[in-house]
């Protein structure tokens, strides 16, 4: 029952999927990150099903496919990408980068990063092959799995906020569970005879993005988690389009 309640909490926070009522319990926050891959499963399933219905090579269908996963998450991860871009590309010292990360003001680098994200995703969606669209189920699972592992295992930028709250009370068991989700995703993709290259691209780019942003800001946070998810999903889509 606790896990189900935590799952509803995670859906309510990280998606715009309608729920019967808002449920929040601070004592269950430690389950949010292990459940994060299942949030990706929900988003990926809707993304795949919708894409199968509308994909036809037109610009309109490509635009819907490109924007849908970010819209389903309420653009919360895009916001993280924008904040992270402003901070890192400012090329200031560490304290100033962290200040910019927390600043709600939208800077030039934030706008540029968002435009590039949607432009590349749109271009990739124009070249999708219908027989490979089931890969879209797994991309959000893997991007969120790596982001969750980074949030749980890397030093936090701040000891307050949601990022630190999700980390509090967790153990190596939670990380191991997420790792198992990654393995299962690859196994299922192989059993379904789906191309593995886009999934590998997601895992590699998510890992490298998490490490890069962590080093730049000497810590990890929810915003960096969002940047990791967005960039890795974009790279996964590009790889899928190249098949």
mmCIF file of C-alpha atoms in Angstrom:
data_model
loop_
_atom_site.group_PDB
_atom_site.id
_atom_site.type_symbol
_atom_site.label_atom_id
_atom_site.label_comp_id
_atom_site.label_asym_id
_atom_site.label_seq_id
_atom_site.Cartn_x
_atom_site.Cartn_y
_atom_site.Cartn_z
ATOM 1 C CA UNK A 1 0.000 0.000 0.000
ATOM 2 C CA UNK A 2 2.866 2.364 0.799
ATOM 3 C CA UNK A 3 4.491 1.715 -2.580
ATOM 4 C CA UNK A 4 1.208 2.369 -4.390
ATOM 5 C CA UNK A 5 0.759 5.608 -2.494
ATOM 6 C CA UNK A 6 4.335 6.638 -3.311
ATOM 7 C CA UNK A 7 3.689 5.823 -6.975
ATOM 8 C CA UNK A 8 0.649 8.106 -6.987
ATOM 9 C CA UNK A 9 2.781 10.784 -5.314
ATOM 10 C CA UNK A 10 5.422 10.414 -8.025
ATOM 11 C CA UNK A 11 2.846 10.611 -10.819
ATOM 12 C CA UNK A 12 1.286 13.670 -9.234
ATOM 13 C CA UNK A 13 4.637 15.432 -8.982
ATOM 14 C CA UNK A 14 6.322 14.437 -12.239
ATOM 15 C CA UNK A 15 3.424 14.124 -14.692
ATOM 16 C CA UNK A 16 0.225 15.885 -15.681
ATOM 17 C CA UNK A 17 -1.679 12.591 -15.696
ATOM 18 C CA UNK A 18 -5.052 13.232 -13.978
ATOM 19 C CA UNK A 19 -5.331 11.601 -10.555
ATOM 20 C CA UNK A 20 -8.353 11.165 -8.272
ATOM 21 C CA UNK A 21 -6.839 13.336 -5.560
ATOM 22 C CA UNK A 22 -3.539 14.730 -4.412
ATOM 23 C CA UNK A 23 -1.689 12.474 -2.007
ATOM 24 C CA UNK A 24 1.472 13.505 -0.220
ATOM 25 C CA UNK A 25 3.302 11.860 2.660
ATOM 26 C CA UNK A 26 6.773 13.075 3.611
ATOM 27 C CA UNK A 27 7.558 9.672 5.093
ATOM 28 C CA UNK A 28 7.255 8.074 1.653
ATOM 29 C CA UNK A 29 9.634 10.407 -0.187
ATOM 30 C CA UNK A 30 12.420 7.806 0.007
ATOM 31 C CA UNK A 31 10.442 5.621 -2.398
ATOM 32 C CA UNK A 32 10.074 8.289 -5.087
ATOM 33 C CA UNK A 33 13.401 7.717 -6.864
ATOM 34 C CA UNK A 34 13.101 3.901 -6.993
ATOM 35 C CA UNK A 35 9.634 4.441 -8.483
ATOM 36 C CA UNK A 36 10.912 7.048 -10.959
ATOM 37 C CA UNK A 37 11.516 4.454 -13.730
ATOM 38 C CA UNK A 38 7.826 3.492 -13.518
ATOM 39 C CA UNK A 39 6.888 7.129 -14.043
ATOM 40 C CA UNK A 40 8.973 6.841 -17.184
ATOM 41 C CA UNK A 41 7.073 3.698 -18.119
ATOM 42 C CA UNK A 42 3.754 5.558 -17.920
ATOM 43 C CA UNK A 43 5.071 8.449 -20.009
ATOM 44 C CA UNK A 44 6.728 6.109 -22.501
ATOM 45 C CA UNK A 45 3.583 4.032 -22.929
ATOM 46 C CA UNK A 46 1.429 7.072 -23.702
ATOM 47 C CA UNK A 47 4.171 8.427 -25.963
ATOM 48 C CA UNK A 48 4.439 5.178 -27.927
ATOM 49 C CA UNK A 49 0.690 4.611 -28.267
ATOM 50 C CA UNK A 50 0.062 8.189 -29.404
ATOM 51 C CA UNK A 51 2.954 8.050 -31.867
ATOM 52 C CA UNK A 52 1.646 4.827 -33.401
ATOM 53 C CA UNK A 53 -1.694 6.530 -33.999
ATOM 54 C CA UNK A 54 -0.440 9.752 -35.548
ATOM 55 C CA UNK A 55 2.980 9.137 -37.116
ATOM 56 C CA UNK A 56 2.789 9.771 -40.869
ATOM 57 C CA UNK A 57 5.950 11.695 -41.709
ATOM 58 C CA UNK A 58 4.240 15.086 -41.555
ATOM 59 C CA UNK A 59 5.617 18.074 -39.690
ATOM 60 C CA UNK A 60 2.516 18.267 -37.490
ATOM 61 C CA UNK A 61 2.769 14.665 -36.301
ATOM 62 C CA UNK A 62 6.508 15.083 -35.738
ATOM 63 C CA UNK A 63 5.901 18.193 -33.634
ATOM 64 C CA UNK A 64 3.366 16.354 -31.455
ATOM 65 C CA UNK A 65 5.672 13.371 -31.014
ATOM 66 C CA UNK A 66 8.631 15.622 -30.196
ATOM 67 C CA UNK A 67 6.872 17.665 -27.546
ATOM 68 C CA UNK A 68 4.629 14.993 -26.014
ATOM 69 C CA UNK A 69 7.005 13.415 -23.418
ATOM 70 C CA UNK A 70 7.979 16.824 -22.090
ATOM 71 C CA UNK A 71 4.357 17.979 -22.015
ATOM 72 C CA UNK A 72 3.346 14.810 -20.138
ATOM 73 C CA UNK A 73 5.884 15.688 -17.458
ATOM 74 C CA UNK A 74 4.519 19.230 -17.215
ATOM 75 C CA UNK A 75 7.808 20.537 -18.689
ATOM 76 C CA UNK A 76 9.331 20.227 -15.226
ATOM 77 C CA UNK A 77 12.481 18.587 -16.619
ATOM 78 C CA UNK A 78 12.783 21.199 -19.375
ATOM 79 C CA UNK A 79 12.801 23.813 -16.635
ATOM 80 C CA UNK A 80 15.701 21.943 -15.033
ATOM 81 C CA UNK A 81 17.556 21.850 -18.348
ATOM 82 C CA UNK A 82 17.100 25.600 -18.783
ATOM 83 C CA UNK A 83 18.276 26.440 -15.268
ATOM 84 C CA UNK A 84 21.283 24.137 -15.629
ATOM 85 C CA UNK A 85 22.220 25.637 -19.001
ATOM 86 C CA UNK A 86 22.131 29.177 -17.622
ATOM 87 C CA UNK A 87 24.344 28.151 -14.712
ATOM 88 C CA UNK A 88 26.958 26.102 -16.555
ATOM 89 C CA UNK A 89 27.297 28.203 -19.696
ATOM 90 C CA UNK A 90 27.664 31.382 -17.658
ATOM 91 C CA UNK A 91 31.283 30.232 -17.124
ATOM 92 C CA UNK A 92 31.353 31.940 -13.741
ATOM 93 C CA UNK A 93 32.887 30.658 -10.525
ATOM 94 C CA UNK A 94 31.177 27.895 -8.554
ATOM 95 C CA UNK A 95 29.279 30.117 -6.134
ATOM 96 C CA UNK A 96 27.906 32.247 -8.963
ATOM 97 C CA UNK A 97 26.911 29.182 -10.989
ATOM 98 C CA UNK A 98 24.976 27.867 -8.021
ATOM 99 C CA UNK A 99 23.292 31.229 -7.542
ATOM 100 C CA UNK A 100 22.249 31.286 -11.194
ATOM 101 C CA UNK A 101 20.956 27.717 -10.895
ATOM 102 C CA UNK A 102 18.545 28.844 -8.182
ATOM 103 C CA UNK A 103 17.567 32.047 -9.988
ATOM 104 C CA UNK A 104 14.115 31.830 -11.581
ATOM 105 C CA UNK A 105 15.055 34.398 -14.227
ATOM 106 C CA UNK A 106 15.266 32.936 -17.738
ATOM 107 C CA UNK A 107 18.568 33.728 -19.428
ATOM 108 C CA UNK A 108 19.789 33.493 -23.003
ATOM 109 C CA UNK A 109 21.413 30.091 -22.523
ATOM 110 C CA UNK A 110 18.175 28.692 -21.118
ATOM 111 C CA UNK A 111 16.235 29.815 -24.181
ATOM 112 C CA UNK A 112 18.879 28.499 -26.569
ATOM 113 C CA UNK A 113 18.992 25.106 -24.838
ATOM 114 C CA UNK A 114 15.190 24.737 -24.973
ATOM 115 C CA UNK A 115 15.092 25.703 -28.662
ATOM 116 C CA UNK A 116 17.858 23.219 -29.494
ATOM 117 C CA UNK A 117 16.105 20.488 -27.511
ATOM 118 C CA UNK A 118 12.800 20.811 -29.342
ATOM 119 C CA UNK A 119 14.439 21.430 -32.715
ATOM 120 C CA UNK A 120 16.501 18.228 -32.582
ATOM 121 C CA UNK A 121 13.596 16.194 -31.207
ATOM 122 C CA UNK A 122 11.344 17.527 -33.974
ATOM 123 C CA UNK A 123 13.912 16.750 -36.671
ATOM 124 C CA UNK A 124 14.370 13.238 -35.278
ATOM 125 C CA UNK A 125 10.610 12.597 -35.159
ATOM 126 C CA UNK A 126 10.329 13.399 -38.870
ATOM 127 C CA UNK A 127 12.402 10.313 -39.664
ATOM 128 C CA UNK A 128 10.846 7.751 -37.309
ATOM 129 C CA UNK A 129 10.076 4.291 -38.657
ATOM 130 C CA UNK A 130 6.789 2.934 -37.345
ATOM 131 C CA UNK A 131 8.199 -0.536 -36.647
ATOM 132 C CA UNK A 132 10.683 0.912 -34.148
ATOM 133 C CA UNK A 133 8.289 3.123 -32.178
ATOM 134 C CA UNK A 134 8.056 0.655 -29.274
ATOM 135 C CA UNK A 135 11.513 1.928 -28.331
ATOM 136 C CA UNK A 136 9.750 5.073 -27.095
ATOM 137 C CA UNK A 137 8.428 3.056 -24.158
ATOM 138 C CA UNK A 138 11.942 2.392 -22.878
ATOM 139 C CA UNK A 139 13.633 5.766 -23.460
ATOM 140 C CA UNK A 140 11.864 7.578 -20.567
ATOM 141 C CA UNK A 141 12.427 4.588 -18.290
ATOM 142 C CA UNK A 142 16.181 4.599 -18.859
ATOM 143 C CA UNK A 143 16.629 8.376 -18.749
ATOM 144 C CA UNK A 144 14.861 8.548 -15.399
ATOM 145 C CA UNK A 145 16.691 5.496 -14.067
ATOM 146 C CA UNK A 146 20.103 7.067 -14.651
ATOM 147 C CA UNK A 147 18.951 10.424 -13.302
ATOM 148 C CA UNK A 148 17.576 8.713 -10.189
ATOM 149 C CA UNK A 149 20.828 6.810 -9.643
ATOM 150 C CA UNK A 150 22.776 10.054 -9.930
ATOM 151 C CA UNK A 151 20.487 11.835 -7.478
ATOM 152 C CA UNK A 152 20.771 9.012 -4.947
ATOM 153 C CA UNK A 153 24.501 8.416 -5.190
ATOM 154 C CA UNK A 154 26.112 11.776 -5.934
ATOM 155 C CA UNK A 155 26.645 14.536 -3.401
ATOM 156 C CA UNK A 156 23.721 16.957 -3.241
ATOM 157 C CA UNK A 157 24.220 20.649 -3.941
ATOM 158 C CA UNK A 158 21.862 21.539 -1.120
ATOM 159 C CA UNK A 159 20.708 19.695 1.968
ATOM 160 C CA UNK A 160 17.249 21.202 1.607
ATOM 161 C CA UNK A 161 14.674 20.899 -1.149
ATOM 162 C CA UNK A 162 13.113 17.961 -2.951
ATOM 163 C CA UNK A 163 16.400 16.503 -4.192
ATOM 164 C CA UNK A 164 17.764 16.063 -0.689
ATOM 165 C CA UNK A 165 14.344 14.910 0.503
ATOM 166 C CA UNK A 166 14.216 12.120 -2.065
ATOM 167 C CA UNK A 167 17.687 11.001 -1.012
ATOM 168 C CA UNK A 168 17.059 10.974 2.731
ATOM 169 C CA UNK A 169 16.389 7.534 4.149
ATOM 170 C CA UNK A 170 17.461 5.644 1.019
ATOM 171 C CA UNK A 171 20.056 2.877 0.857
ATOM 172 C CA UNK A 172 21.994 0.806 -1.642
ATOM 173 C CA UNK A 173 18.901 -1.401 -2.004
ATOM 174 C CA UNK A 174 17.053 1.445 -3.702
ATOM 175 C CA UNK A 175 19.898 1.953 -6.180
ATOM 176 C CA UNK A 176 20.105 -1.783 -6.818
ATOM 177 C CA UNK A 177 16.385 -1.857 -7.617
ATOM 178 C CA UNK A 178 16.810 0.931 -10.171
ATOM 179 C CA UNK A 179 19.738 -0.931 -11.728
ATOM 180 C CA UNK A 180 17.530 -4.017 -12.048
ATOM 181 C CA UNK A 181 14.945 -1.873 -13.858
ATOM 182 C CA UNK A 182 17.633 -0.874 -16.359
ATOM 183 C CA UNK A 183 18.632 -4.492 -16.964
ATOM 184 C CA UNK A 184 15.009 -5.595 -17.365
ATOM 185 C CA UNK A 185 14.411 -2.805 -19.883
ATOM 186 C CA UNK A 186 17.261 -4.029 -22.072
ATOM 187 C CA UNK A 187 16.163 -7.652 -21.768
ATOM 188 C CA UNK A 188 12.587 -6.810 -22.775
ATOM 189 C CA UNK A 189 13.801 -4.723 -25.700
ATOM 190 C CA UNK A 190 15.899 -7.641 -26.914
ATOM 191 C CA UNK A 191 12.987 -10.060 -26.539
ATOM 192 C CA UNK A 192 10.826 -7.694 -28.583
ATOM 193 C CA UNK A 193 13.563 -7.560 -31.259
ATOM 194 C CA UNK A 194 13.866 -3.787 -30.868
ATOM 195 C CA UNK A 195 17.035 -1.885 -31.784
ATOM 196 C CA UNK A 196 19.290 -1.478 -28.764
ATOM 197 C CA UNK A 197 21.402 1.420 -30.038
ATOM 198 C CA UNK A 198 18.924 4.169 -28.971
ATOM 199 C CA UNK A 199 18.718 2.674 -25.476
ATOM 200 C CA UNK A 200 22.494 2.520 -25.193
ATOM 201 C CA UNK A 201 22.626 6.129 -26.375
ATOM 202 C CA UNK A 202 20.201 7.169 -23.633
ATOM 203 C CA UNK A 203 22.164 5.410 -20.888
ATOM 204 C CA UNK A 204 25.555 6.704 -22.055
ATOM 205 C CA UNK A 205 24.471 10.311 -22.597
ATOM 206 C CA UNK A 206 22.517 10.375 -19.333
ATOM 207 C CA UNK A 207 25.546 9.062 -17.446
ATOM 208 C CA UNK A 208 27.940 11.521 -19.103
ATOM 209 C CA UNK A 209 25.538 14.437 -18.618
ATOM 210 C CA UNK A 210 25.085 13.617 -14.939
ATOM 211 C CA UNK A 211 28.857 13.387 -14.419
ATOM 212 C CA UNK A 212 29.568 16.579 -16.378
ATOM 213 C CA UNK A 213 26.949 18.681 -14.616
ATOM 214 C CA UNK A 214 27.976 17.244 -11.247
ATOM 215 C CA UNK A 215 31.585 18.290 -11.793
ATOM 216 C CA UNK A 216 30.583 21.727 -13.032
ATOM 217 C CA UNK A 217 28.455 22.468 -9.962
ATOM 218 C CA UNK A 218 30.209 20.239 -7.423
ATOM 219 C CA UNK A 219 26.985 18.486 -6.564
ATOM 220 C CA UNK A 220 23.739 17.166 -7.992
ATOM 221 C CA UNK A 221 20.181 18.441 -7.747
ATOM 222 C CA UNK A 222 16.696 18.159 -9.185
ATOM 223 C CA UNK A 223 17.523 20.692 -11.900
ATOM 224 C CA UNK A 224 20.522 18.645 -13.007
ATOM 225 C CA UNK A 225 18.290 15.593 -12.936
ATOM 226 C CA UNK A 226 15.977 17.342 -15.391
ATOM 227 C CA UNK A 227 18.871 18.299 -17.657
ATOM 228 C CA UNK A 228 20.070 14.688 -17.643
ATOM 229 C CA UNK A 229 16.631 13.403 -18.629
ATOM 230 C CA UNK A 230 16.054 15.929 -21.419
ATOM 231 C CA UNK A 231 19.467 15.651 -23.049
ATOM 232 C CA UNK A 232 19.585 11.857 -22.928
ATOM 233 C CA UNK A 233 16.076 11.503 -24.361
ATOM 234 C CA UNK A 234 16.971 13.869 -27.184
ATOM 235 C CA UNK A 235 20.059 11.802 -28.004
ATOM 236 C CA UNK A 236 17.998 8.615 -27.867
ATOM 237 C CA UNK A 237 15.523 10.071 -30.377
ATOM 238 C CA UNK A 238 18.315 11.159 -32.701
ATOM 239 C CA UNK A 239 19.808 7.677 -32.591
ATOM 240 C CA UNK A 240 16.379 6.141 -33.264
ATOM 241 C CA UNK A 241 15.900 8.406 -36.282
ATOM 242 C CA UNK A 242 19.248 7.354 -37.746
ATOM 243 C CA UNK A 243 18.320 3.662 -37.851
#
